[in-house]
Amino acid sequence: MSVATRTPLNARGDTVVPFDLGASADAPNWRDGLAWPLDVRSLAGPLRRASARLLAASLTQDDAAWRDAALLMLPGFANRARAILLAARTLEACKATGIRLVGGPPELNALRGDGGGLGADGELVLPGDRVVPPRWRAWVRAASWTPLGRLPRAWLAPGAVAVTHNPLLAATARRGTEAIGFVHAARILAEARSGVPVTRPDTAATAAALTDALLGELALAPPYRERAAALIEALAQRGLTAAARDLAGLGRFRRLPLRLWSGTGGHHAARAIGLAVRARGGAVTRFAHGGSLGAIDMIEQLAATELAVSDRFVVPSDGVRRLIDQTRGIGLPVLTLPVTLEVGARRHTEPRSRSRPRAGRPTVMYVTTAALGLAVHAPPFLPDVVYLDWQLRVAETLGRLPIRLVAKPHPEGLLRGRGHPLADVAETWSRPFESVMADADAFVFDYPCSTTFWAALATDRPVVYLDLGLVPFARLARPHLERRCRVVPVGFDERNLPVVPAAALSEALHVLAPVDPSPWTRLLDDGEP
């Protein structure tokens, strides 16, 4: 059935489709007529190259201060700017398909030429933590990884100072021989911000360079190119202004360490402090987190978030280091950054086995990711309304199988704290994944860039991966993933919607015998299958 005969038409004969979840909530029958103007898979390559060009433009700014300001705002700015590009290309495609997108944030009105501009999220506010923890909590944090004999040094004269933490950082500090202190990044940034004069530096040249870098990979036609450029340039100017203020404050801060440790460089305060430390000639060591590191081919994201703002980047195993080294700088010379990859305190991935099978219908857990609005996953994923429709159709298909279906929606995103629509078609659990994963006999995933996916792979339960063709796996990891998972390819129909492969999904869940995850876990631990 064609798009036009399936979807409601307005008086002009356009196919009316909600752009976002807010617009879909105002149209009770929105799923009956859903279509999308373009195949989102076609934009994966251009948006990936745009991300690499944006990082290159940030790193090659002639003025060191503007280079650091661009790097500081880069993670948040890149997500929002890519979303604007994606929205502009989507609106451009509406003309050829007869689809009219309704609703959406103010940026969408600006892209349509109907006025508007950056919405509230477009301010690109760079926050510190809302609550600055008391000093005694920093002392307790340092004591958690420091032997009693080294505590005085860790508190009073540490060899390095951590400003955030994660399990790998804590384990490496615990097993090392030097004293590692701790100060909350939020405290440093809050003190550095106090007394910073309110000035507005001239951001125009840098903002224009970053905008040009992004637009160079997406062949937008007028007037969408000009409208997108205006929004992105305004977004860049706001982000650069806020970033420059934070770095100016930290530049006058007297108590910065010369050796800094932190978790992810995506944490704004830790990122800002690290850039200030490097500007003074100090060194920054960051520690990896998350199970997908290296197995997903997202070198641009890793470079922008971690490698570009680190001197040393510590990973949990030789296997992860080899996976990253395999994709570093391929076709992208700027990503071959002068950062050292090291292996920290080894964290072997212990398979989680079940002592005995459960009687009755097997429990199958369908685990989803978050709706982000005018921001995009990296790599780009399905638009929110397309993804919500897809989730409902997957759950409806699973609900017809002889299983006990449990849906596990992502706790964050636009639906945080609200009832998830999946609850209308399936039993839905809101407890943390780690506390309920033992209750599942099998897992179904459609988005692999999450810690939940990699935690499930370390169990002896079957894992079904619905492969939408949007997330590229590293060349070394893909064949081993296919041996560990039951990978079910997903195609798209003429409405640019993913088609639930009902027969293949049923077959993948037909026999739910325990599996041996050790070849996969050995790959991540040692780099050997």
Short mmCIF file of C-alpha atoms in Angstrom, two decimals:
data_model
loop_
_atom_site.label_atom_id
_atom_site.label_comp_id
_atom_site.label_asym_id
_atom_site.label_seq_id
_atom_site.Cartn_x
_atom_site.Cartn_y
_atom_site.Cartn_z
CA MET A 1 0.00 0.00 0.00
CA SER A 2 1.44 3.41 -0.93
CA VAL A 3 2.23 6.16 1.50
CA ALA A 4 -0.55 8.39 0.20
CA THR A 5 -3.29 5.82 0.76
CA ARG A 6 -2.08 4.97 4.26
CA THR A 7 -1.64 8.44 5.69
CA PRO A 8 -4.00 11.31 6.52
CA LEU A 9 -3.93 14.24 4.12
CA ASN A 10 -4.43 17.90 4.86
CA ALA A 11 -6.36 20.30 2.64
CA ARG A 12 -3.33 20.77 0.35
CA GLY A 13 -2.99 17.05 -0.25
CA ASP A 14 0.21 16.64 1.79
CA THR A 15 0.87 13.55 3.87
CA VAL A 16 0.87 14.77 7.49
CA VAL A 17 3.43 13.11 9.79
CA PRO A 18 4.50 14.14 13.32
CA PHE A 19 8.11 15.22 13.53
CA ASP A 20 8.60 14.37 17.19
CA LEU A 21 7.02 12.66 20.19
CA GLY A 22 5.26 15.86 21.25
CA ALA A 23 3.43 16.09 17.93
CA SER A 24 2.61 12.37 17.97
CA ALA A 25 1.00 12.76 21.40
CA ASP A 26 -1.43 15.26 19.86
CA ALA A 27 -2.48 12.79 17.13
CA PRO A 28 -3.95 9.59 18.65
CA ASN A 29 -3.81 7.68 15.35
CA TRP A 30 -0.36 8.86 14.29
CA ARG A 31 0.94 5.32 13.76
CA ASP A 32 -1.71 4.54 11.13
CA GLY A 33 -0.17 6.98 8.70
CA LEU A 34 3.47 7.02 9.64
CA ALA A 35 6.07 7.47 6.91
CA TRP A 36 9.41 9.24 6.76
CA PRO A 37 10.79 11.37 3.92
CA LEU A 38 14.19 9.69 3.68
CA ASP A 39 16.15 6.58 4.53
CA VAL A 40 18.23 7.59 7.54
CA ARG A 41 20.88 5.03 6.57
CA SER A 42 21.82 7.22 3.62
CA LEU A 43 23.06 9.95 5.96
CA ALA A 44 25.30 7.79 8.16
CA GLY A 45 28.38 8.31 5.98
CA PRO A 46 28.00 12.08 5.42
CA LEU A 47 27.31 12.75 9.10
CA ARG A 48 30.28 10.63 10.11
CA ARG A 49 32.57 12.55 7.78
CA ALA A 50 31.07 15.82 9.01
CA SER A 51 31.99 14.83 12.58
CA ALA A 52 35.58 14.17 11.51
CA ARG A 53 35.76 17.52 9.70
CA LEU A 54 34.39 19.30 12.76
CA LEU A 55 37.06 17.77 14.97
CA ALA A 56 39.74 18.69 12.41
CA ALA A 57 38.50 22.28 12.28
CA SER A 58 38.56 22.49 16.09
CA LEU A 59 42.08 21.11 16.35
CA THR A 60 43.50 23.38 13.63
CA GLN A 61 42.35 26.72 14.99
CA ASP A 62 45.37 29.05 14.87
CA ASP A 63 44.60 30.66 18.22
CA ALA A 64 45.22 28.21 21.08
CA ALA A 65 42.50 29.78 23.22
CA TRP A 66 39.86 29.33 20.50
CA ARG A 67 41.11 25.82 19.80
CA ASP A 68 40.55 24.90 23.44
CA ALA A 69 37.15 26.62 23.54
CA ALA A 70 36.09 24.69 20.43
CA LEU A 71 37.30 21.42 21.92
CA LEU A 72 35.54 22.14 25.21
CA MET A 73 32.11 22.66 23.67
CA LEU A 74 32.61 20.00 20.98
CA PRO A 75 30.61 17.02 22.38
CA GLY A 76 27.40 18.95 23.06
CA PHE A 77 27.74 21.17 20.02
CA ALA A 78 28.36 18.25 17.66
CA ASN A 79 25.23 16.40 18.80
CA ARG A 80 23.01 19.44 18.36
CA ALA A 81 24.59 20.57 15.10
CA ARG A 82 24.30 17.11 13.53
CA ALA A 83 20.64 17.06 14.55
CA ILE A 84 20.06 20.39 12.80
CA LEU A 85 21.74 19.06 9.65
CA LEU A 86 19.64 15.92 9.79
CA ALA A 87 16.44 17.92 10.28
CA ALA A 88 17.31 20.22 7.35
CA ARG A 89 17.96 17.27 5.06
CA THR A 90 14.70 15.66 6.21
CA LEU A 91 12.67 18.80 5.43
CA GLU A 92 14.39 19.08 2.06
CA ALA A 93 13.35 15.49 1.27
CA CYS A 94 9.71 16.27 2.12
CA LYS A 95 9.26 18.04 -1.21
CA ALA A 96 9.98 14.90 -3.21
CA THR A 97 7.81 12.60 -1.10
CA GLY A 98 4.71 14.71 -0.45
CA ILE A 99 5.20 14.41 3.31
CA ARG A 100 4.53 17.36 5.58
CA LEU A 101 6.15 17.15 8.99
CA VAL A 102 4.23 18.88 11.78
CA GLY A 103 5.31 19.91 15.24
CA GLY A 104 8.88 20.01 16.36
CA PRO A 105 11.09 22.46 18.26
CA PRO A 106 11.68 26.12 17.27
CA GLU A 107 14.67 25.10 15.16
CA LEU A 108 12.32 23.25 12.82
CA ASN A 109 10.28 26.40 12.22
CA ALA A 110 13.49 28.25 11.42
CA LEU A 111 14.50 25.56 8.95
CA ARG A 112 11.05 25.78 7.34
CA GLY A 113 11.45 29.53 6.98
CA ASP A 114 8.57 30.24 9.39
CA GLY A 115 10.58 32.29 11.87
CA GLY A 116 11.94 30.94 15.13
CA GLY A 117 15.48 30.12 16.07
CA LEU A 118 17.38 28.17 18.67
CA GLY A 119 15.17 26.66 21.35
CA ALA A 120 15.95 26.56 25.05
CA ASP A 121 18.30 23.62 24.60
CA GLY A 122 20.07 25.61 21.93
CA GLU A 123 21.68 27.80 24.54
CA LEU A 124 24.30 25.06 24.88
CA VAL A 125 24.69 25.88 28.56
CA LEU A 126 27.78 24.16 29.87
CA PRO A 127 26.82 23.20 33.40
CA GLY A 128 28.78 22.14 36.38
CA ASP A 129 27.14 19.69 38.72
CA ARG A 130 24.16 21.32 40.37
CA VAL A 131 25.34 20.41 43.85
CA VAL A 132 28.99 20.75 44.82
CA PRO A 133 29.76 17.87 47.21
CA PRO A 134 31.34 18.69 50.58
CA ARG A 135 35.12 18.41 50.86
CA TRP A 136 35.00 15.37 53.14
CA ARG A 137 33.49 13.32 50.31
CA ALA A 138 36.61 13.96 48.23
CA TRP A 139 38.78 12.68 51.08
CA VAL A 140 36.62 9.55 51.34
CA ARG A 141 36.91 9.01 47.60
CA ALA A 142 40.72 9.15 47.72
CA ALA A 143 40.72 6.80 50.72
CA SER A 144 38.62 4.27 48.79
CA TRP A 145 41.59 3.40 46.54
CA THR A 146 44.56 4.34 48.73
CA PRO A 147 46.35 2.06 51.23
CA LEU A 148 46.52 3.46 54.73
CA GLY A 149 50.24 4.22 54.52
CA ARG A 150 49.81 6.44 51.45
CA LEU A 151 46.74 8.34 52.66
CA PRO A 152 48.60 11.40 54.02
CA ARG A 153 50.29 11.89 50.64
CA ALA A 154 47.03 11.32 48.74
CA TRP A 155 45.36 14.02 50.83
CA LEU A 156 48.20 16.53 51.13
CA ALA A 157 50.76 15.97 48.32
CA PRO A 158 49.36 13.58 45.69
CA GLY A 159 51.30 12.58 42.61
CA ALA A 160 48.17 13.07 40.50
CA VAL A 161 44.66 14.34 41.24
CA ALA A 162 41.49 12.70 39.98
CA VAL A 163 38.47 14.95 39.44
CA THR A 164 35.93 12.31 38.41
CA HIS A 165 36.05 8.55 38.71
CA ASN A 166 34.93 5.30 37.16
CA PRO A 167 35.68 1.65 37.98
CA LEU A 168 38.78 1.47 35.77
CA LEU A 169 40.27 4.64 37.28
CA ALA A 170 39.61 3.41 40.82
CA ALA A 171 41.05 -0.04 40.11
CA THR A 172 44.18 1.43 38.48
CA ALA A 173 44.72 3.82 41.39
CA ARG A 174 44.20 0.99 43.87
CA ARG A 175 46.75 -1.29 42.20
CA GLY A 176 49.34 1.41 41.50
CA THR A 177 52.21 2.55 43.66
CA GLU A 178 51.71 6.33 43.76
CA ALA A 179 49.33 8.43 45.81
CA ILE A 180 46.31 9.61 43.81
CA GLY A 181 44.27 12.39 45.37
CA PHE A 182 40.75 13.50 44.55
CA VAL A 183 38.93 16.82 44.18
CA HIS A 184 35.43 17.05 42.74
CA ALA A 185 35.52 18.63 39.28
CA ALA A 186 32.33 20.51 40.17
CA ARG A 187 34.10 22.26 43.06
CA ILE A 188 37.04 23.39 40.93
CA LEU A 189 34.78 24.70 38.16
CA ALA A 190 32.42 26.45 40.57
CA GLU A 191 35.33 28.26 42.25
CA ALA A 192 36.91 29.13 38.90
CA ARG A 193 33.63 30.57 37.64
CA SER A 194 33.20 32.86 40.63
CA GLY A 195 34.45 36.32 39.89
CA VAL A 196 34.80 35.79 36.12
CA PRO A 197 33.80 39.05 34.44
CA VAL A 198 30.85 38.87 32.08
CA THR A 199 32.38 39.49 28.69
CA ARG A 200 31.39 38.49 25.20
CA PRO A 201 34.45 37.51 23.17
CA ASP A 202 34.43 37.73 19.40
CA THR A 203 33.40 34.20 18.41
CA ALA A 204 32.39 34.92 14.81
CA ALA A 205 35.47 33.63 12.96
CA THR A 206 35.72 30.37 14.90
CA ALA A 207 31.97 29.74 14.72
CA ALA A 208 32.03 30.29 10.95
CA ALA A 209 34.95 27.87 10.50
CA LEU A 210 33.20 25.14 12.49
CA THR A 211 29.95 25.68 10.59
CA ASP A 212 31.70 25.46 7.22
CA ALA A 213 33.40 22.24 8.28
CA LEU A 214 30.07 20.62 9.13
CA LEU A 215 28.20 21.79 6.04
CA GLY A 216 30.93 20.63 3.69
CA GLU A 217 29.83 17.00 3.86
CA LEU A 218 26.07 17.41 3.40
CA ALA A 219 24.83 18.59 0.00
CA LEU A 220 21.99 20.75 1.25
CA ALA A 221 20.27 22.90 -1.36
CA PRO A 222 19.06 26.48 -0.84
CA PRO A 223 17.29 27.68 1.22
CA TYR A 224 17.88 24.82 3.70
CA ARG A 225 21.66 25.18 3.59
CA GLU A 226 21.51 28.87 4.54
CA ARG A 227 18.93 28.28 7.27
CA ALA A 228 20.90 25.39 8.76
CA ALA A 229 24.11 27.41 8.61
CA ALA A 230 22.50 30.32 10.47
CA LEU A 231 21.27 28.02 13.26
CA ILE A 232 24.54 26.13 13.59
CA GLU A 233 26.63 29.30 13.58
CA ALA A 234 24.44 30.83 16.30
CA LEU A 235 24.73 27.61 18.30
CA ALA A 236 28.53 27.67 17.91
CA GLN A 237 28.77 31.28 19.04
CA ARG A 238 26.80 30.57 22.20
CA GLY A 239 28.82 27.45 22.97
CA LEU A 240 32.14 29.17 22.33
CA THR A 241 31.18 32.11 24.54
CA ALA A 242 30.32 29.83 27.48
CA ALA A 243 33.41 27.68 26.91
CA ALA A 244 35.73 30.69 26.72
CA ARG A 245 34.37 32.02 30.02
CA ASP A 246 35.01 28.71 31.79
CA LEU A 247 38.53 28.44 30.42
CA ALA A 248 39.26 32.06 31.36
CA GLY A 249 38.22 31.34 34.93
CA LEU A 250 40.29 28.17 35.08
CA GLY A 251 43.24 30.05 33.57
CA ARG A 252 43.30 32.22 36.70
CA PHE A 253 42.72 29.31 39.07
CA ARG A 254 45.87 28.80 41.15
CA ARG A 255 45.32 25.29 42.47
CA LEU A 256 45.19 23.22 39.28
CA PRO A 257 47.21 19.99 39.45
CA LEU A 258 49.99 19.32 36.96
CA ARG A 259 48.84 15.72 36.53
CA LEU A 260 45.11 15.17 36.16
CA TRP A 261 43.14 11.91 36.13
CA SER A 262 39.50 11.69 35.14
CA GLY A 263 36.87 9.45 33.70
CA THR A 264 35.26 10.41 30.42
CA GLY A 265 36.23 13.57 28.60
CA GLY A 266 32.54 14.01 27.87
CA HIS A 267 32.01 15.33 31.42
CA HIS A 268 32.12 19.10 30.92
CA ALA A 269 33.83 20.14 34.15
CA ALA A 270 36.51 17.44 33.85
CA ARG A 271 37.02 18.30 30.18
CA ALA A 272 37.43 22.01 30.96
CA ILE A 273 39.86 21.38 33.82
CA GLY A 274 41.90 19.02 31.66
CA LEU A 275 42.22 21.59 28.89
CA ALA A 276 43.36 24.19 31.44
CA VAL A 277 45.92 21.75 32.87
CA ARG A 278 47.32 21.04 29.41
CA ALA A 279 47.50 24.78 28.65
CA ARG A 280 49.84 25.10 31.65
CA GLY A 281 52.05 22.27 30.41
CA GLY A 282 50.49 19.58 32.59
CA ALA A 283 49.35 16.10 31.53
CA VAL A 284 45.87 14.56 31.46
CA THR A 285 45.09 10.86 31.82
CA ARG A 286 41.55 9.70 31.11
CA PHE A 287 40.05 6.28 31.72
CA ALA A 288 37.71 4.38 29.44
CA HIS A 289 34.20 3.39 30.39
CA GLY A 290 31.44 1.46 28.67
CA GLY A 291 31.45 -1.98 27.08
CA SER A 292 31.30 -1.00 23.42
CA LEU A 293 34.69 0.72 23.36
CA GLY A 294 36.60 -0.43 20.30
CA ALA A 295 34.01 -2.99 19.18
CA ILE A 296 31.86 -0.26 17.57
CA ASP A 297 33.66 1.58 14.78
CA MET A 298 33.10 5.11 16.07
CA ILE A 299 36.63 6.46 16.00
CA GLU A 300 35.40 10.01 15.32
CA GLN A 301 33.31 9.99 18.50
CA LEU A 302 36.11 8.46 20.56
CA ALA A 303 38.62 10.95 19.18
CA ALA A 304 36.39 13.97 19.84
CA THR A 305 35.29 12.90 23.32
CA GLU A 306 38.47 11.36 24.69
CA LEU A 307 41.60 11.30 22.54
CA ALA A 308 41.63 14.97 21.56
CA VAL A 309 41.64 16.11 25.20
CA SER A 310 43.99 13.50 26.69
CA ASP A 311 47.69 12.76 26.86
CA ARG A 312 47.11 9.19 28.01
CA PHE A 313 43.95 7.16 27.50
CA VAL A 314 43.68 4.06 29.67
CA VAL A 315 41.64 1.07 28.48
CA PRO A 316 40.73 -2.06 30.45
CA SER A 317 42.47 -4.73 28.35
CA ASP A 318 44.84 -5.59 25.52
CA GLY A 319 41.80 -6.64 23.47
CA VAL A 320 40.19 -3.22 23.66
CA ARG A 321 43.50 -1.52 22.83
CA ARG A 322 43.88 -3.67 19.73
CA LEU A 323 40.31 -2.97 18.62
CA ILE A 324 40.90 0.78 18.90
CA ASP A 325 44.29 0.64 17.19
CA GLN A 326 42.67 -1.15 14.26
CA THR A 327 40.50 1.84 13.36
CA ARG A 328 42.64 4.76 14.56
CA GLY A 329 43.17 7.26 11.81
CA ILE A 330 41.93 5.10 8.93
CA GLY A 331 41.29 7.60 6.12
CA LEU A 332 41.30 10.39 8.70
CA PRO A 333 44.86 11.56 9.39
CA VAL A 334 43.72 14.19 11.89
CA LEU A 335 42.47 11.41 14.16
CA THR A 336 45.97 10.00 14.59
CA LEU A 337 46.36 12.13 17.69
CA PRO A 338 49.47 12.21 19.90
CA VAL A 339 47.84 10.29 22.73
CA THR A 340 49.18 7.13 24.34
CA LEU A 341 46.88 4.15 24.71
CA GLU A 342 47.63 2.17 27.85
CA VAL A 343 46.15 -0.82 29.62
CA GLY A 344 45.16 -0.12 33.20
CA ALA A 345 44.20 -2.51 35.96
CA ARG A 346 42.99 -5.47 33.94
CA ARG A 347 39.29 -6.13 34.30
CA HIS A 348 38.55 -9.55 32.90
CA THR A 349 34.99 -9.96 31.73
CA GLU A 350 33.64 -12.78 33.83
CA PRO A 351 30.77 -14.67 32.14
CA ARG A 352 27.58 -14.50 34.17
CA SER A 353 25.97 -17.92 34.21
CA ARG A 354 22.68 -19.12 35.63
CA SER A 355 22.81 -21.95 38.11
CA ARG A 356 19.64 -23.65 36.86
CA PRO A 357 17.01 -23.05 34.18
CA ARG A 358 13.60 -21.72 35.09
CA ALA A 359 10.40 -23.64 34.52
CA GLY A 360 7.50 -22.31 32.45
CA ARG A 361 7.53 -19.86 29.57
CA PRO A 362 10.95 -18.28 29.01
CA THR A 363 11.30 -14.62 29.90
CA VAL A 364 12.56 -12.56 26.95
CA MET A 365 13.70 -9.00 27.71
CA TYR A 366 13.45 -6.40 24.94
CA VAL A 367 15.91 -3.61 25.77
CA THR A 368 15.63 -0.26 23.97
CA THR A 369 17.47 3.05 23.83
CA ALA A 370 16.40 6.63 24.55
CA ALA A 371 14.50 9.26 22.57
CA LEU A 372 16.69 12.36 22.24
CA GLY A 373 14.63 14.98 20.40
CA LEU A 374 16.74 17.50 18.49
CA ALA A 375 19.97 15.67 19.23
CA VAL A 376 21.28 12.52 17.67
CA HIS A 377 22.94 9.33 18.75
CA ALA A 378 26.44 8.68 17.49
CA PRO A 379 26.25 7.07 15.04
CA PRO A 380 22.84 8.50 13.99
CA PHE A 381 19.86 6.27 14.77
CA LEU A 382 16.17 6.24 13.89
CA PRO A 383 14.11 9.44 14.32
CA ASP A 384 12.16 9.38 17.58
CA VAL A 385 8.70 8.77 16.10
CA VAL A 386 10.02 6.11 13.72
CA TYR A 387 11.84 4.42 16.60
CA LEU A 388 8.81 4.50 18.90
CA ASP A 389 6.63 2.95 16.20
CA TRP A 390 9.33 0.33 15.61
CA GLN A 391 9.55 -0.51 19.34
CA LEU A 392 5.79 -0.99 19.53
CA ARG A 393 5.77 -3.23 16.46
CA VAL A 394 8.65 -5.32 17.79
CA ALA A 395 6.90 -5.71 21.13
CA GLU A 396 3.62 -6.61 19.41
CA THR A 397 5.45 -9.27 17.37
CA LEU A 398 7.24 -10.68 20.40
CA GLY A 399 3.97 -10.70 22.33
CA ARG A 400 2.55 -13.25 19.90
CA LEU A 401 5.30 -15.76 20.64
CA PRO A 402 5.07 -18.40 23.42
CA ILE A 403 7.24 -16.37 25.77
CA ARG A 404 6.87 -14.00 28.68
CA LEU A 405 7.80 -10.66 27.16
CA VAL A 406 9.33 -7.97 29.36
CA ALA A 407 10.17 -4.56 27.93
CA LYS A 408 13.09 -2.64 29.44
CA PRO A 409 12.97 0.95 28.10
CA HIS A 410 15.93 3.26 28.50
CA PRO A 411 15.56 5.25 31.75
CA GLU A 412 16.87 8.52 30.27
CA GLY A 413 15.90 10.75 27.36
CA LEU A 414 12.67 12.59 26.62
CA LEU A 415 10.49 9.95 28.29
CA ARG A 416 12.40 10.02 31.57
CA GLY A 417 10.03 9.95 34.51
CA ARG A 418 7.00 9.42 32.25
CA GLY A 419 5.09 6.28 31.42
CA HIS A 420 6.61 4.65 28.36
CA PRO A 421 4.18 3.74 25.54
CA LEU A 422 5.63 0.22 25.53
CA ALA A 423 3.66 -0.36 28.73
CA ASP A 424 0.50 -0.44 26.58
CA VAL A 425 1.63 -3.58 24.75
CA ALA A 426 4.03 -5.37 27.12
CA GLU A 427 4.95 -5.86 30.74
CA THR A 428 7.48 -3.08 31.40
CA TRP A 429 10.21 -2.98 34.02
CA SER A 430 11.72 0.29 35.21
CA ARG A 431 14.32 -1.07 37.62
CA PRO A 432 18.01 -0.78 36.62
CA PHE A 433 19.08 -3.32 34.05
CA GLU A 434 21.81 -4.77 36.27
CA SER A 435 19.22 -5.62 38.94
CA VAL A 436 16.86 -7.45 36.58
CA MET A 437 19.12 -9.01 33.93
CA ALA A 438 19.38 -12.25 35.92
CA ASP A 439 15.61 -12.72 35.53
CA ALA A 440 15.81 -12.94 31.73
CA ASP A 441 16.22 -16.17 29.75
CA ALA A 442 17.09 -14.24 26.58
CA PHE A 443 17.60 -10.66 25.42
CA VAL A 444 16.52 -8.74 22.33
CA PHE A 445 18.39 -5.55 21.42
CA ASP A 446 18.17 -3.14 18.50
CA TYR A 447 20.78 -0.61 19.65
CA PRO A 448 24.25 -1.92 20.58
CA CYS A 449 25.94 1.29 21.77
CA SER A 450 24.95 0.79 25.39
CA THR A 451 26.45 -0.81 28.46
CA THR A 452 23.38 -3.06 28.75
CA PHE A 453 24.11 -4.75 25.41
CA TRP A 454 27.68 -5.58 26.39
CA ALA A 455 26.63 -6.76 29.83
CA ALA A 456 24.14 -9.14 28.20
CA LEU A 457 26.87 -10.50 25.88
CA ALA A 458 28.85 -11.57 28.95
CA THR A 459 26.02 -13.80 30.18
CA ASP A 460 25.26 -17.35 29.08
CA ARG A 461 21.83 -16.25 27.83
CA PRO A 462 20.98 -16.00 24.10
CA VAL A 463 21.14 -12.47 22.70
CA VAL A 464 19.20 -11.49 19.59
CA TYR A 465 20.43 -8.37 17.82
CA LEU A 466 18.01 -6.72 15.39
CA ASP A 467 20.51 -5.14 13.01
CA LEU A 468 19.02 -1.98 11.47
CA GLY A 469 22.21 -1.35 9.52
CA LEU A 470 22.90 1.92 11.34
CA VAL A 471 25.74 0.98 13.70
CA PRO A 472 29.08 -0.16 12.19
CA PHE A 473 31.05 -2.75 14.13
CA ALA A 474 34.84 -2.88 14.03
CA ARG A 475 36.19 -5.26 11.41
CA LEU A 476 37.79 -7.55 14.00
CA ALA A 477 34.74 -7.58 16.27
CA ARG A 478 31.95 -8.20 13.74
CA PRO A 479 32.55 -11.92 13.02
CA HIS A 480 32.87 -12.68 16.72
CA LEU A 481 29.70 -10.73 17.46
CA GLU A 482 27.86 -12.79 14.86
CA ARG A 483 29.04 -15.98 16.56
CA ARG A 484 27.97 -14.70 19.99
CA CYS A 485 24.64 -13.14 18.92
CA ARG A 486 21.77 -14.25 16.79
CA VAL A 487 21.98 -11.35 14.36
CA VAL A 488 18.70 -10.68 12.52
CA PRO A 489 19.03 -8.22 9.60
CA VAL A 490 16.27 -5.60 9.32
CA GLY A 491 15.12 -4.10 6.01
CA PHE A 492 13.15 -0.93 5.31
CA ASP A 493 9.93 -0.54 3.31
CA GLU A 494 8.86 2.10 0.78
CA ARG A 495 7.81 4.39 3.64
CA ASN A 496 11.39 4.34 4.99
CA LEU A 497 10.24 2.42 8.06
CA PRO A 498 12.08 -0.65 9.37
CA VAL A 499 10.20 -3.89 8.79
CA VAL A 500 9.94 -6.29 11.73
CA PRO A 501 11.40 -9.62 10.53
CA ALA A 502 8.75 -11.66 12.35
CA ALA A 503 9.72 -15.12 11.03
CA ALA A 504 13.45 -14.63 11.62
CA LEU A 505 12.80 -13.20 15.09
CA SER A 506 10.61 -16.17 15.99
CA GLU A 507 13.25 -18.60 14.74
CA ALA A 508 16.00 -16.81 16.70
CA LEU A 509 14.00 -17.28 19.91
CA HIS A 510 12.80 -20.82 19.16
CA VAL A 511 15.51 -22.56 21.19
CA LEU A 512 16.85 -20.73 24.22
CA ALA A 513 19.63 -23.01 25.38
CA PRO A 514 22.58 -21.58 27.32
CA VAL A 515 25.51 -20.34 25.24
CA ASP A 516 29.22 -20.09 25.93
CA PRO A 517 30.21 -16.39 25.92
CA SER A 518 33.89 -17.03 26.63
CA PRO A 519 35.14 -16.61 23.01
CA TRP A 520 33.60 -13.13 23.00
CA THR A 521 34.88 -12.17 26.43
CA ARG A 522 38.37 -13.41 25.54
CA LEU A 523 38.33 -11.14 22.49
CA LEU A 524 37.66 -8.11 24.72
CA ASP A 525 40.10 -9.19 27.41
CA ASP A 526 43.07 -10.42 25.40
CA GLY A 527 42.33 -9.62 21.77
CA GLU A 528 42.25 -13.32 20.98
CA PRO A 529 39.05 -15.25 20.07
#
